[in-house]
Coordinates of N, CA and C in Angstrom, one line a residue:
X1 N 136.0 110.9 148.6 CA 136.7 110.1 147.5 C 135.7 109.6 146.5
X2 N 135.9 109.6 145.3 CA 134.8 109.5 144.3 C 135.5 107.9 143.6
X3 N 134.7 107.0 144.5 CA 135.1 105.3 144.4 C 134.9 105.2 143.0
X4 N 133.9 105.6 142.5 CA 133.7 105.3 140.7 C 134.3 106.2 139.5
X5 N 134.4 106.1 138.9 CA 135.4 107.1 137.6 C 134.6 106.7 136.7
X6 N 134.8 107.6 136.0 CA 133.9 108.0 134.4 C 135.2 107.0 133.6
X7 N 135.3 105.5 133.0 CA 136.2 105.0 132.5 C 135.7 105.1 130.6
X8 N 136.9 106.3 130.5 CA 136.8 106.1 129.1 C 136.9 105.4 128.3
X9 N 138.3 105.0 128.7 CA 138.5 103.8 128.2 C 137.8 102.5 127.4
X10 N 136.7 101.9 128.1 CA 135.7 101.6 128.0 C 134.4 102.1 127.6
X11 N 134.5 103.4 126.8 CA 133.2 103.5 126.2 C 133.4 103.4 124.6
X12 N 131.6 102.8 124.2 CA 132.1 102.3 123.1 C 132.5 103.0 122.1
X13 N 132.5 104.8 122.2 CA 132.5 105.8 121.3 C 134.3 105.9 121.6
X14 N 135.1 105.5 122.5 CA 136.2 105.6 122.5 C 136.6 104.3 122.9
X15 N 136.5 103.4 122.5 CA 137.0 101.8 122.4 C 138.6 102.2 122.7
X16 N 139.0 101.0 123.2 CA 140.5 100.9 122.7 C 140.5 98.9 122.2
X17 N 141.1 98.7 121.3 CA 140.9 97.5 120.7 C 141.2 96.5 121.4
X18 N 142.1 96.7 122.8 CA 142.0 95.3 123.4 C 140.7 95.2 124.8
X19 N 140.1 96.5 124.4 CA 138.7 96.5 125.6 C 137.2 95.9 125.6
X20 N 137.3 95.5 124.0 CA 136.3 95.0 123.8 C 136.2 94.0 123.2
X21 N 135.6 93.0 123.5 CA 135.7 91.5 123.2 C 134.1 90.9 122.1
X22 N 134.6 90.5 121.2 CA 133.6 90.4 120.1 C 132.6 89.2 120.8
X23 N 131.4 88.7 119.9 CA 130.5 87.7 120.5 C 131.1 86.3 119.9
X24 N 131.8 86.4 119.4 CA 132.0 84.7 119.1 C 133.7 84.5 120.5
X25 N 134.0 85.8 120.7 CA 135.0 85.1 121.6 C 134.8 85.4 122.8
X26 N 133.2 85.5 123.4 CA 132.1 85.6 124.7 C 132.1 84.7 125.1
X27 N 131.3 84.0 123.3 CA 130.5 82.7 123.9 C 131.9 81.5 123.8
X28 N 133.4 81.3 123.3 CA 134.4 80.8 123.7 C 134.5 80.5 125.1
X29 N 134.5 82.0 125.8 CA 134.6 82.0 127.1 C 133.3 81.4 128.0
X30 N 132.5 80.8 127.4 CA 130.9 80.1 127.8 C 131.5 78.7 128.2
X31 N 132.3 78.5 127.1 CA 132.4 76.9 127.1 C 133.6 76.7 128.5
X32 N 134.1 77.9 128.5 CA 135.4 77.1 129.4 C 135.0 77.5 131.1
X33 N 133.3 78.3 131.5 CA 132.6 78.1 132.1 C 132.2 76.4 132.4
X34 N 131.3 76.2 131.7 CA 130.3 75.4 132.0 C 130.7 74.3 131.5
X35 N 132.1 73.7 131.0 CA 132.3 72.4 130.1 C 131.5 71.9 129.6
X36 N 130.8 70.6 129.3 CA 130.4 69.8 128.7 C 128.7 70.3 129.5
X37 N 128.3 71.0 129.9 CA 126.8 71.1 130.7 C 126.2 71.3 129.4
X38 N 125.0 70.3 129.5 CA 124.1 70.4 128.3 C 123.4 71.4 127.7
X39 N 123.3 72.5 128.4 CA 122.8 73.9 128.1 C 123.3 75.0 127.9
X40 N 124.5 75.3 128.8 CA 125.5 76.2 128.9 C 125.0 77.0 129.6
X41 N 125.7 78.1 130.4 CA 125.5 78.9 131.3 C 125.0 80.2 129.7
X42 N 126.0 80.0 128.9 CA 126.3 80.9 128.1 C 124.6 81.3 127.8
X43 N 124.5 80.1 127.4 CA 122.9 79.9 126.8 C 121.6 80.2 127.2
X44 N 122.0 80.0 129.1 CA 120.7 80.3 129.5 C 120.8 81.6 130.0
X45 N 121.7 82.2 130.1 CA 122.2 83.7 129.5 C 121.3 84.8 128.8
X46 N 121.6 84.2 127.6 CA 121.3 84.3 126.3 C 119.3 84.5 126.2
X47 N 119.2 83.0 126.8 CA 117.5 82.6 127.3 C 117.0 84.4 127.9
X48 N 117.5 84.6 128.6 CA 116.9 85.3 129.6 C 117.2 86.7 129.2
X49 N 118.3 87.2 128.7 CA 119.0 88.8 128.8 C 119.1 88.8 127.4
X50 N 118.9 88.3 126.3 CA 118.7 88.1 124.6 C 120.2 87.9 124.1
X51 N 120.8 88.1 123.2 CA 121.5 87.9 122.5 C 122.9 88.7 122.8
X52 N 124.0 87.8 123.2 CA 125.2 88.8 123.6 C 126.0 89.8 122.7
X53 N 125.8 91.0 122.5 CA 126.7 92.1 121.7 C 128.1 92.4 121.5
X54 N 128.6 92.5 122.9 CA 130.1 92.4 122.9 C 130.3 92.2 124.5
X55 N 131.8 92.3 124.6 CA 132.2 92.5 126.2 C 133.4 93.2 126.4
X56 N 133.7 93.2 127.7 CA 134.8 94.2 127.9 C 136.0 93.3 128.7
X57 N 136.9 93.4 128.6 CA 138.3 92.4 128.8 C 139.1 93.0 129.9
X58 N 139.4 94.5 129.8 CA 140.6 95.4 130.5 C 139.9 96.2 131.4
X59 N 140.9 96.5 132.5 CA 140.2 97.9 133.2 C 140.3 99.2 132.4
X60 N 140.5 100.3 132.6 CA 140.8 101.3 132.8 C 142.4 101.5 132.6
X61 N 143.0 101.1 133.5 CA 144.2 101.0 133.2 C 144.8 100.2 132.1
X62 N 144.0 99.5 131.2 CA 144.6 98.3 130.3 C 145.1 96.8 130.8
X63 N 144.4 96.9 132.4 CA 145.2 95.4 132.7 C 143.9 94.7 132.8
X64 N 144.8 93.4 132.1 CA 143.3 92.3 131.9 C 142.7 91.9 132.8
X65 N 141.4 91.4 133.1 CA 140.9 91.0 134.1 C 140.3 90.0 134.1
X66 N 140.0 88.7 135.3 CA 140.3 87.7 135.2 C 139.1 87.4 135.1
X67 N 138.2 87.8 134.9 CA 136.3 87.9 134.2 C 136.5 88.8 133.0
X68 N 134.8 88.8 132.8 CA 134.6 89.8 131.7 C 133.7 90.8 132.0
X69 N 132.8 91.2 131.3 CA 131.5 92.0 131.7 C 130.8 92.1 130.6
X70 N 129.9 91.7 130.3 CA 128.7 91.4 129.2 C 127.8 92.3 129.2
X71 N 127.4 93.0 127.9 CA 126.6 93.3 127.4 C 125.5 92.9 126.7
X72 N 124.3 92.9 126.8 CA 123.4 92.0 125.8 C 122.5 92.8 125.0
X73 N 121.7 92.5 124.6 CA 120.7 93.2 123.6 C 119.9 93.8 123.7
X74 N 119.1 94.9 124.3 CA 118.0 95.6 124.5 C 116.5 95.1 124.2
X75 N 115.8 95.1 125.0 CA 114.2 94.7 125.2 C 114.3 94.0 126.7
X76 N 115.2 93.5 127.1 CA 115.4 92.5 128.3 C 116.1 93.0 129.8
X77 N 115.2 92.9 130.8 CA 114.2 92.3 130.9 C 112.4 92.6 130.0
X78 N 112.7 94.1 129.9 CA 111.1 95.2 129.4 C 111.6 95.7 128.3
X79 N 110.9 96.2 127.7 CA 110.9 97.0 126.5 C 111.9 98.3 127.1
X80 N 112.7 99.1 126.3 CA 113.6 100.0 127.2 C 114.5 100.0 128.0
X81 N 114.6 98.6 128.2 CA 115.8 98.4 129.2 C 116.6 97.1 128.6
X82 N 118.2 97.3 129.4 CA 119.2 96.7 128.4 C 120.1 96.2 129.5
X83 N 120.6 94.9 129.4 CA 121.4 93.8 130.5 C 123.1 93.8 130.2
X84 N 123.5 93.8 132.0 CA 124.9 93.9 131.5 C 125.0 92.5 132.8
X85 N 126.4 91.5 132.4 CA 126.7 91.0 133.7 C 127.8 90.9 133.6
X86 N 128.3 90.2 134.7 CA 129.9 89.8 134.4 C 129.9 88.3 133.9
X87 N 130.5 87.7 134.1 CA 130.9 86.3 133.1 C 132.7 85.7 133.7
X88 N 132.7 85.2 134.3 CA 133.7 84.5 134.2 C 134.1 84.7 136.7
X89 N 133.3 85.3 136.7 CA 133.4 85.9 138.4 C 133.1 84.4 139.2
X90 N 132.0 83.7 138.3 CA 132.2 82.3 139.1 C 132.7 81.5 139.3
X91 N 134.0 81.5 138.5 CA 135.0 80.9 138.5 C 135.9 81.2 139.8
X92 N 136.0 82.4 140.7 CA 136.3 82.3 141.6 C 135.5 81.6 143.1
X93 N 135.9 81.1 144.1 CA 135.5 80.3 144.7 C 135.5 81.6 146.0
X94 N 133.7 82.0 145.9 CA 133.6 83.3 147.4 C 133.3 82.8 148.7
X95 N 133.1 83.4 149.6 CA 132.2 82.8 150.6 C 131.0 83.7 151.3
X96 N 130.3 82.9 151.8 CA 128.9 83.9 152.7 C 129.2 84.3 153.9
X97 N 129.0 85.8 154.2 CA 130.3 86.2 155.2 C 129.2 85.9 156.9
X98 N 128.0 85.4 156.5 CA 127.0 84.5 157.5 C 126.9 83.4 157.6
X99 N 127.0 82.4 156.2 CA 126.8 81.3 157.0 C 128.6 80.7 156.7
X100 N 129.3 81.2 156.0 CA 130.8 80.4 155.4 C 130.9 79.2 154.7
X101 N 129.7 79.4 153.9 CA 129.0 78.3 152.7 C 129.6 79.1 151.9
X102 N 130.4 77.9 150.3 CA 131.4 79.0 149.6 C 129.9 78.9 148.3
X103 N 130.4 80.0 147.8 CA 128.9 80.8 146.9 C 129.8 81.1 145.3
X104 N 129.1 80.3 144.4 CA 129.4 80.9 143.1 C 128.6 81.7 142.3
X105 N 129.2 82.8 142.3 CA 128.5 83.8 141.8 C 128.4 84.8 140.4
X106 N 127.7 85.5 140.0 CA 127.6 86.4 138.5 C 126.7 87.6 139.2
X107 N 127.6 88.9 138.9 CA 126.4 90.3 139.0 C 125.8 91.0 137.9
X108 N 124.6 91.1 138.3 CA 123.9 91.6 137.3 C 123.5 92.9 136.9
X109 N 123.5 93.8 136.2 CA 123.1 95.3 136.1 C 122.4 95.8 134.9
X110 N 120.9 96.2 135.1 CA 120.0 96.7 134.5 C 120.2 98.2 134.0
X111 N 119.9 98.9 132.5 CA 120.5 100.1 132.6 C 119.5 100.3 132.0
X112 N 118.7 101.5 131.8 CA 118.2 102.4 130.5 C 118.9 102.0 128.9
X113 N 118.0 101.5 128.0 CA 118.7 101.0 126.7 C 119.4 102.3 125.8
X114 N 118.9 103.6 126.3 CA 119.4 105.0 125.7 C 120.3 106.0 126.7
X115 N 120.9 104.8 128.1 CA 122.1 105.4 128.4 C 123.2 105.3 127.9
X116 N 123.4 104.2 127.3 CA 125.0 104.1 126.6 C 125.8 103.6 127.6
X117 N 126.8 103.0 127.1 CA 127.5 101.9 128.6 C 128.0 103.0 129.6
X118 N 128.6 104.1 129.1 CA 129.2 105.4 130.1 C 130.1 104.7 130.7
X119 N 130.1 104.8 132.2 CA 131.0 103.8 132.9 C 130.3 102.4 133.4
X120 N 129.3 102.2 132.6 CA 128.3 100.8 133.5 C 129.6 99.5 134.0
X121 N 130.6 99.6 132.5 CA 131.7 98.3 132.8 C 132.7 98.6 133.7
X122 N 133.1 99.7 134.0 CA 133.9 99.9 135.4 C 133.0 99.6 136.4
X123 N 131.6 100.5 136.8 CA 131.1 99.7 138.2 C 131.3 98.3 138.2
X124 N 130.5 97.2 137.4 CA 131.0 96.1 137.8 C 131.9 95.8 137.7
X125 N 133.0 96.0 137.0 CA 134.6 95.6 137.2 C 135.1 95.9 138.5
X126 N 135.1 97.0 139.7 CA 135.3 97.3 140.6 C 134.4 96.9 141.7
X127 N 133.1 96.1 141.6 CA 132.1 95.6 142.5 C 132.9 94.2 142.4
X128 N 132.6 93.6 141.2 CA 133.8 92.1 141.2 C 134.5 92.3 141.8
X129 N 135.4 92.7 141.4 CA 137.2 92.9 142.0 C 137.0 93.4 143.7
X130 N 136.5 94.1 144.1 CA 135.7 94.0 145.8 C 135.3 92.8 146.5
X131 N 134.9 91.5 145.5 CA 134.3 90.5 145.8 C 135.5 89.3 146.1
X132 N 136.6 89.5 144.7 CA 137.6 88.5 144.8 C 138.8 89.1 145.6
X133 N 138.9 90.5 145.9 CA 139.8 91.2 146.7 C 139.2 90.3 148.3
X134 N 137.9 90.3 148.8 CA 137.8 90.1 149.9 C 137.7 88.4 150.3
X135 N 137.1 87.7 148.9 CA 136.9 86.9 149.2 C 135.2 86.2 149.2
X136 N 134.6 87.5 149.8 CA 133.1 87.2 150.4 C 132.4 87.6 149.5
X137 N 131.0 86.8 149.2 CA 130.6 87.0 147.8 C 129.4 88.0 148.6
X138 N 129.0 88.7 147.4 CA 127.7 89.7 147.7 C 126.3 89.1 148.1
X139 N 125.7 89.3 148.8 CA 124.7 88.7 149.5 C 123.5 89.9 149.8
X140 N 122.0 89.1 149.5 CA 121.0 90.0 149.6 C 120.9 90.9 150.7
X141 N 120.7 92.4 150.5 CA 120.5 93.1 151.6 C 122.2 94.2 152.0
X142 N 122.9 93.5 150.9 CA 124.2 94.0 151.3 C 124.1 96.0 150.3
X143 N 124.7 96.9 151.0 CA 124.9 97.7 150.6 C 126.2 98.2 150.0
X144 N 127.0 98.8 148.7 CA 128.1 99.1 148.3 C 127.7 100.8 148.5
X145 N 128.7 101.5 149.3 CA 129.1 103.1 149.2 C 128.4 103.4 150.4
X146 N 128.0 105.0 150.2 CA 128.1 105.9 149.2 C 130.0 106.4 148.7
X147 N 130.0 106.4 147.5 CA 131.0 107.0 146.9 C 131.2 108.1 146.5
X148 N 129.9 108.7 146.5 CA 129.7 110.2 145.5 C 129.9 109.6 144.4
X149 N 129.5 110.5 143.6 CA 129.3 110.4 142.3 C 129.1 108.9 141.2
X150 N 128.4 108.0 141.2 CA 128.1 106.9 140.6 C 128.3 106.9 139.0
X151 N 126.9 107.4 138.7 CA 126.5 107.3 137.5 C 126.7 108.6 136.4
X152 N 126.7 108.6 135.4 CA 126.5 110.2 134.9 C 125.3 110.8 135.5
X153 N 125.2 112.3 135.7 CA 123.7 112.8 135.7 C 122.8 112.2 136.1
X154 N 123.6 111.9 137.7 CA 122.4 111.0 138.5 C 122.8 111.7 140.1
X155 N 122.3 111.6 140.7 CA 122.4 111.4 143.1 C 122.7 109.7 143.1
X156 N 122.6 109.0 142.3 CA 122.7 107.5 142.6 C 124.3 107.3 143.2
X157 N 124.7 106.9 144.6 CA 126.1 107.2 144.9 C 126.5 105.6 145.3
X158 N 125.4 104.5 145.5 CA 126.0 103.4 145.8 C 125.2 102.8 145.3
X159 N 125.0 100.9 145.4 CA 124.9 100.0 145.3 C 124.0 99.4 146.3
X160 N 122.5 98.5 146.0 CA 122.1 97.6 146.6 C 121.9 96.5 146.1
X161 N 122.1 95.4 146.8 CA 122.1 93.8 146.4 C 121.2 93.0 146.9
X162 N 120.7 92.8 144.9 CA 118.9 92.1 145.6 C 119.2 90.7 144.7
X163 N 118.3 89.8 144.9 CA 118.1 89.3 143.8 C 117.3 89.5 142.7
X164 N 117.4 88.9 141.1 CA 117.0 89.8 140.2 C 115.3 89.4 140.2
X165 N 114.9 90.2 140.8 CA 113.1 90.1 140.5 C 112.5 90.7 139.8
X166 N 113.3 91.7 138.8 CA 112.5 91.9 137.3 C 112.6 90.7 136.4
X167 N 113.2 89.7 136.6 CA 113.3 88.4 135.8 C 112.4 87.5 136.3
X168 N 112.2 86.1 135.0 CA 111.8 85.4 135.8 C 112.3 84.6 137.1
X169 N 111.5 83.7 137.7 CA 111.8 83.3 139.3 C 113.3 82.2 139.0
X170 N 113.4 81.8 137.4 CA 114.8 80.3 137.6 C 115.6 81.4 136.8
X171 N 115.8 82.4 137.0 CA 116.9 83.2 136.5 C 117.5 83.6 137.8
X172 N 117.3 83.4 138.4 CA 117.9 83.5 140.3 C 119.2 82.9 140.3
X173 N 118.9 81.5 139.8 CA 120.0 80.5 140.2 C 119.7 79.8 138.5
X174 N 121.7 79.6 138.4 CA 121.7 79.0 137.2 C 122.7 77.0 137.9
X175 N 121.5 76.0 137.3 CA 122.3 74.9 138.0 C 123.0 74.0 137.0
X176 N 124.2 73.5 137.3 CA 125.0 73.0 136.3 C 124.6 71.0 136.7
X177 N 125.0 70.5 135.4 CA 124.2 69.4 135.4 C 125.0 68.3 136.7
X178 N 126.2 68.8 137.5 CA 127.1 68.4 138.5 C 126.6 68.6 140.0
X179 N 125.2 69.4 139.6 CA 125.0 70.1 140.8 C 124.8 71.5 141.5
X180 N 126.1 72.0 141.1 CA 126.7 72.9 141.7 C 126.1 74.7 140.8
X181 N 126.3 75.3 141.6 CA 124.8 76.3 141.5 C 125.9 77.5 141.2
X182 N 124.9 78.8 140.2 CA 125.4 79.8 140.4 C 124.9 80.8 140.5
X183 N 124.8 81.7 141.5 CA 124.2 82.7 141.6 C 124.1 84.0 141.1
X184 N 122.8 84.8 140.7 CA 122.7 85.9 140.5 C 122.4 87.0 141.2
X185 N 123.3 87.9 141.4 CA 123.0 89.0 142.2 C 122.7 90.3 141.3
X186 N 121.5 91.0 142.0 CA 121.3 92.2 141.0 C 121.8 93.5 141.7
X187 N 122.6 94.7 140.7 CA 123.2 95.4 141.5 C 122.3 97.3 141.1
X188 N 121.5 97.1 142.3 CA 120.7 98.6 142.0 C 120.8 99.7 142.7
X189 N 121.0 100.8 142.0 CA 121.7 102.2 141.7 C 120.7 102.4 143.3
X190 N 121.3 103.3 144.3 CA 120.8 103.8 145.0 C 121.3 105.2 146.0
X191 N 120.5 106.1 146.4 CA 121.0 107.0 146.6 C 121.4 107.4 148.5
X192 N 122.2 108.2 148.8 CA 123.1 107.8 150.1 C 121.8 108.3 151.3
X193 N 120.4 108.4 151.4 CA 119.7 108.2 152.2 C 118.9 106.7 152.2
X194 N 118.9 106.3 150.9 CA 118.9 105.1 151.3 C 119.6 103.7 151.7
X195 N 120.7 104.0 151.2 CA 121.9 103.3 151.7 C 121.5 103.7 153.3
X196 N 121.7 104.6 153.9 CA 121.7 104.8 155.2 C 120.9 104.1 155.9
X197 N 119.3 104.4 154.9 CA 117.9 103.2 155.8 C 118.2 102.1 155.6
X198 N 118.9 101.5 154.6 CA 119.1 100.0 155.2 C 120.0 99.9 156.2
X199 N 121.1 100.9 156.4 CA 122.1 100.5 157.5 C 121.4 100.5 159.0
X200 N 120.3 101.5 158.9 CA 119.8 101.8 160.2 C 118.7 100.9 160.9
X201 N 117.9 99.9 159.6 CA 116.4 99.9 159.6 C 116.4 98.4 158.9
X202 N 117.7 97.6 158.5 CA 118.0 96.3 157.7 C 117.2 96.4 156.7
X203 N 117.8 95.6 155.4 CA 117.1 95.2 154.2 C 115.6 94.8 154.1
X204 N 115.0 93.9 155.2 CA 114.2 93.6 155.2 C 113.2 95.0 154.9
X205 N 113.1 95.9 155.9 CA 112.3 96.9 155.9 C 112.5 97.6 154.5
X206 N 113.8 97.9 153.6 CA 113.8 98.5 152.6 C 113.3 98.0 151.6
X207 N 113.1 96.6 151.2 CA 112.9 96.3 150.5 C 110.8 96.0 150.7
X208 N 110.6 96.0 152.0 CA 108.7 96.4 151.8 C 108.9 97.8 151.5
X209 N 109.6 98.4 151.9 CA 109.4 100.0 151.4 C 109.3 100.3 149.7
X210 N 110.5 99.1 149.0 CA 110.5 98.8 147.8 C 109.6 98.6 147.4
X211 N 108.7 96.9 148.2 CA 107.4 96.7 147.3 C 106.4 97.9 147.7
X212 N 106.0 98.7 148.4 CA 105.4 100.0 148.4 C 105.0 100.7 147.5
X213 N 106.2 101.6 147.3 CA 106.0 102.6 146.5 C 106.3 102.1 145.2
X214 N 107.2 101.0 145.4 CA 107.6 101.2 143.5 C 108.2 101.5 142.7
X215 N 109.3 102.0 143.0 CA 109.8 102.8 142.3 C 110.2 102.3 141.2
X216 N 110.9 103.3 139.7 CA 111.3 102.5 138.5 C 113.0 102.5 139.2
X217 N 113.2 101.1 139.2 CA 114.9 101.0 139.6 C 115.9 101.5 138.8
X218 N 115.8 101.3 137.1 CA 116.4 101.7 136.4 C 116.5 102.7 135.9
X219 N 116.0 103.7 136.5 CA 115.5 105.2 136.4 C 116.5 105.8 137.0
X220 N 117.5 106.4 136.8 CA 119.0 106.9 137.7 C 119.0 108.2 137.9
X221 N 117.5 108.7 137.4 CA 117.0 110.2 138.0 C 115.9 110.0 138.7
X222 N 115.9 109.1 139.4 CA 114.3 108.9 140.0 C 114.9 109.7 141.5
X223 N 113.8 110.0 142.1 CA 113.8 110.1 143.5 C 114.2 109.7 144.0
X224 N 114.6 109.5 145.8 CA 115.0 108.7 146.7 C 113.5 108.3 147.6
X225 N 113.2 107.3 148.0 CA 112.0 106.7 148.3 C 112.4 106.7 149.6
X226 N 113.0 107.3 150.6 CA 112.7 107.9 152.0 C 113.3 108.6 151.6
X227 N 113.4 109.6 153.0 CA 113.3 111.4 153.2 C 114.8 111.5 153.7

């Protein structure tokens, strides 16, 4: 079964007018985040992934959805690369399916600045919706798929969940002036032998295997880094 679809819907060469959400009614949606916090979520956003472009409102099907999915401006994190997240996902109340501490959360997805969204807003719209379907919020080390077929013109068939360490170290966690915390999870393209080594060999080992070799993450034709 091929979990991900090529949503046309959602691309910006075939918009459909209620799929895409302009930047002054993003950052709308910032304020009814973060109320009165002196910085805004919107803002430190903005700080980190540059300047918001548009977003996306509907699925596939045209039914609204109760987040968004953000697009931002290219150069960020690196020169070549371009930030998408969701927006509005911490508004639901998840939990940690280890410790049953409830976790507010935002995912995050790194692309190539000369892929073009393709289906980038369906993956996260259906990683979300996985999250508020179950309840349990995504957590380091966790794997999504294999689904077959991910990305265009890629083997990338699932999902790993790190935190974002192409960013700086306070783009981890965003804290509101009440306290209360929101997390960023980063969601990187991976291919179904590696999915496997984490299932076999836990996160921990994949991710020294990560600091190892190196690979470029946002590279959705790169190799698989075990055999």
């Amino acid at each position: 079964m091929k979990f991900y679809q090529k949503l046309t819907q959602l691309k910006i060469l075939g918009k459909t007018r209620n799929s895409l959400l302009n930047k002054r009614a993003v950052k709308r949606k910032y304020d009814h985040i973060t109320g009165d916090d002196c910085m805004g979520f919107g803002e430190f956003l903005e700080q980190h992934l540059g300047e918001i472009q548009y977003g996306f409102t509907h699925d596939e099907n045209g039914d609204r959805l109760t987040f968004q999915i953000v697009k931002y401006g290219e150069g960020l994190p690196f020169e070549g690369a371009v930030t998408y997240t969701t927006l509005g996902l911490s508004n639901e109340v998840l939990h940690s399916r280890q410790s049953g501490k409830n976790i507010r959360q935002e995912l995050v997805f790194v692309a190539p600045s000369n892929y073009s969204d393709r289906n980038i807003p369906g993956i996260l719209q259906r990683v979300a919706s996985m999250a508020i379907s179950s309840r349990h919020a995504w957590l380091r080390g966790d794997v999504i798929g294999p689904y077959g077929t991910m990305l265009v013109d890629s083997e990338m068939e699932g999902l790993y969940v790190a935190p974002p360490v192409y960013f700086p170290d306070d783009f981890a966690t965003y804290t509101e002036e009440n306290g209360k915390q929101i997390v960023l999870a980063w969601l990187i393209p991976v291919t179904p032998s590696e999915i496997h080594f984490v299932n076999q060999n836990g996160w921990e080992r994949f991710e020294d295997l990560l600091e190892t070799t190196n690979p470029d993450l946002i590279d959705f034709n790169r190799k698989s880094i075990v055999s």
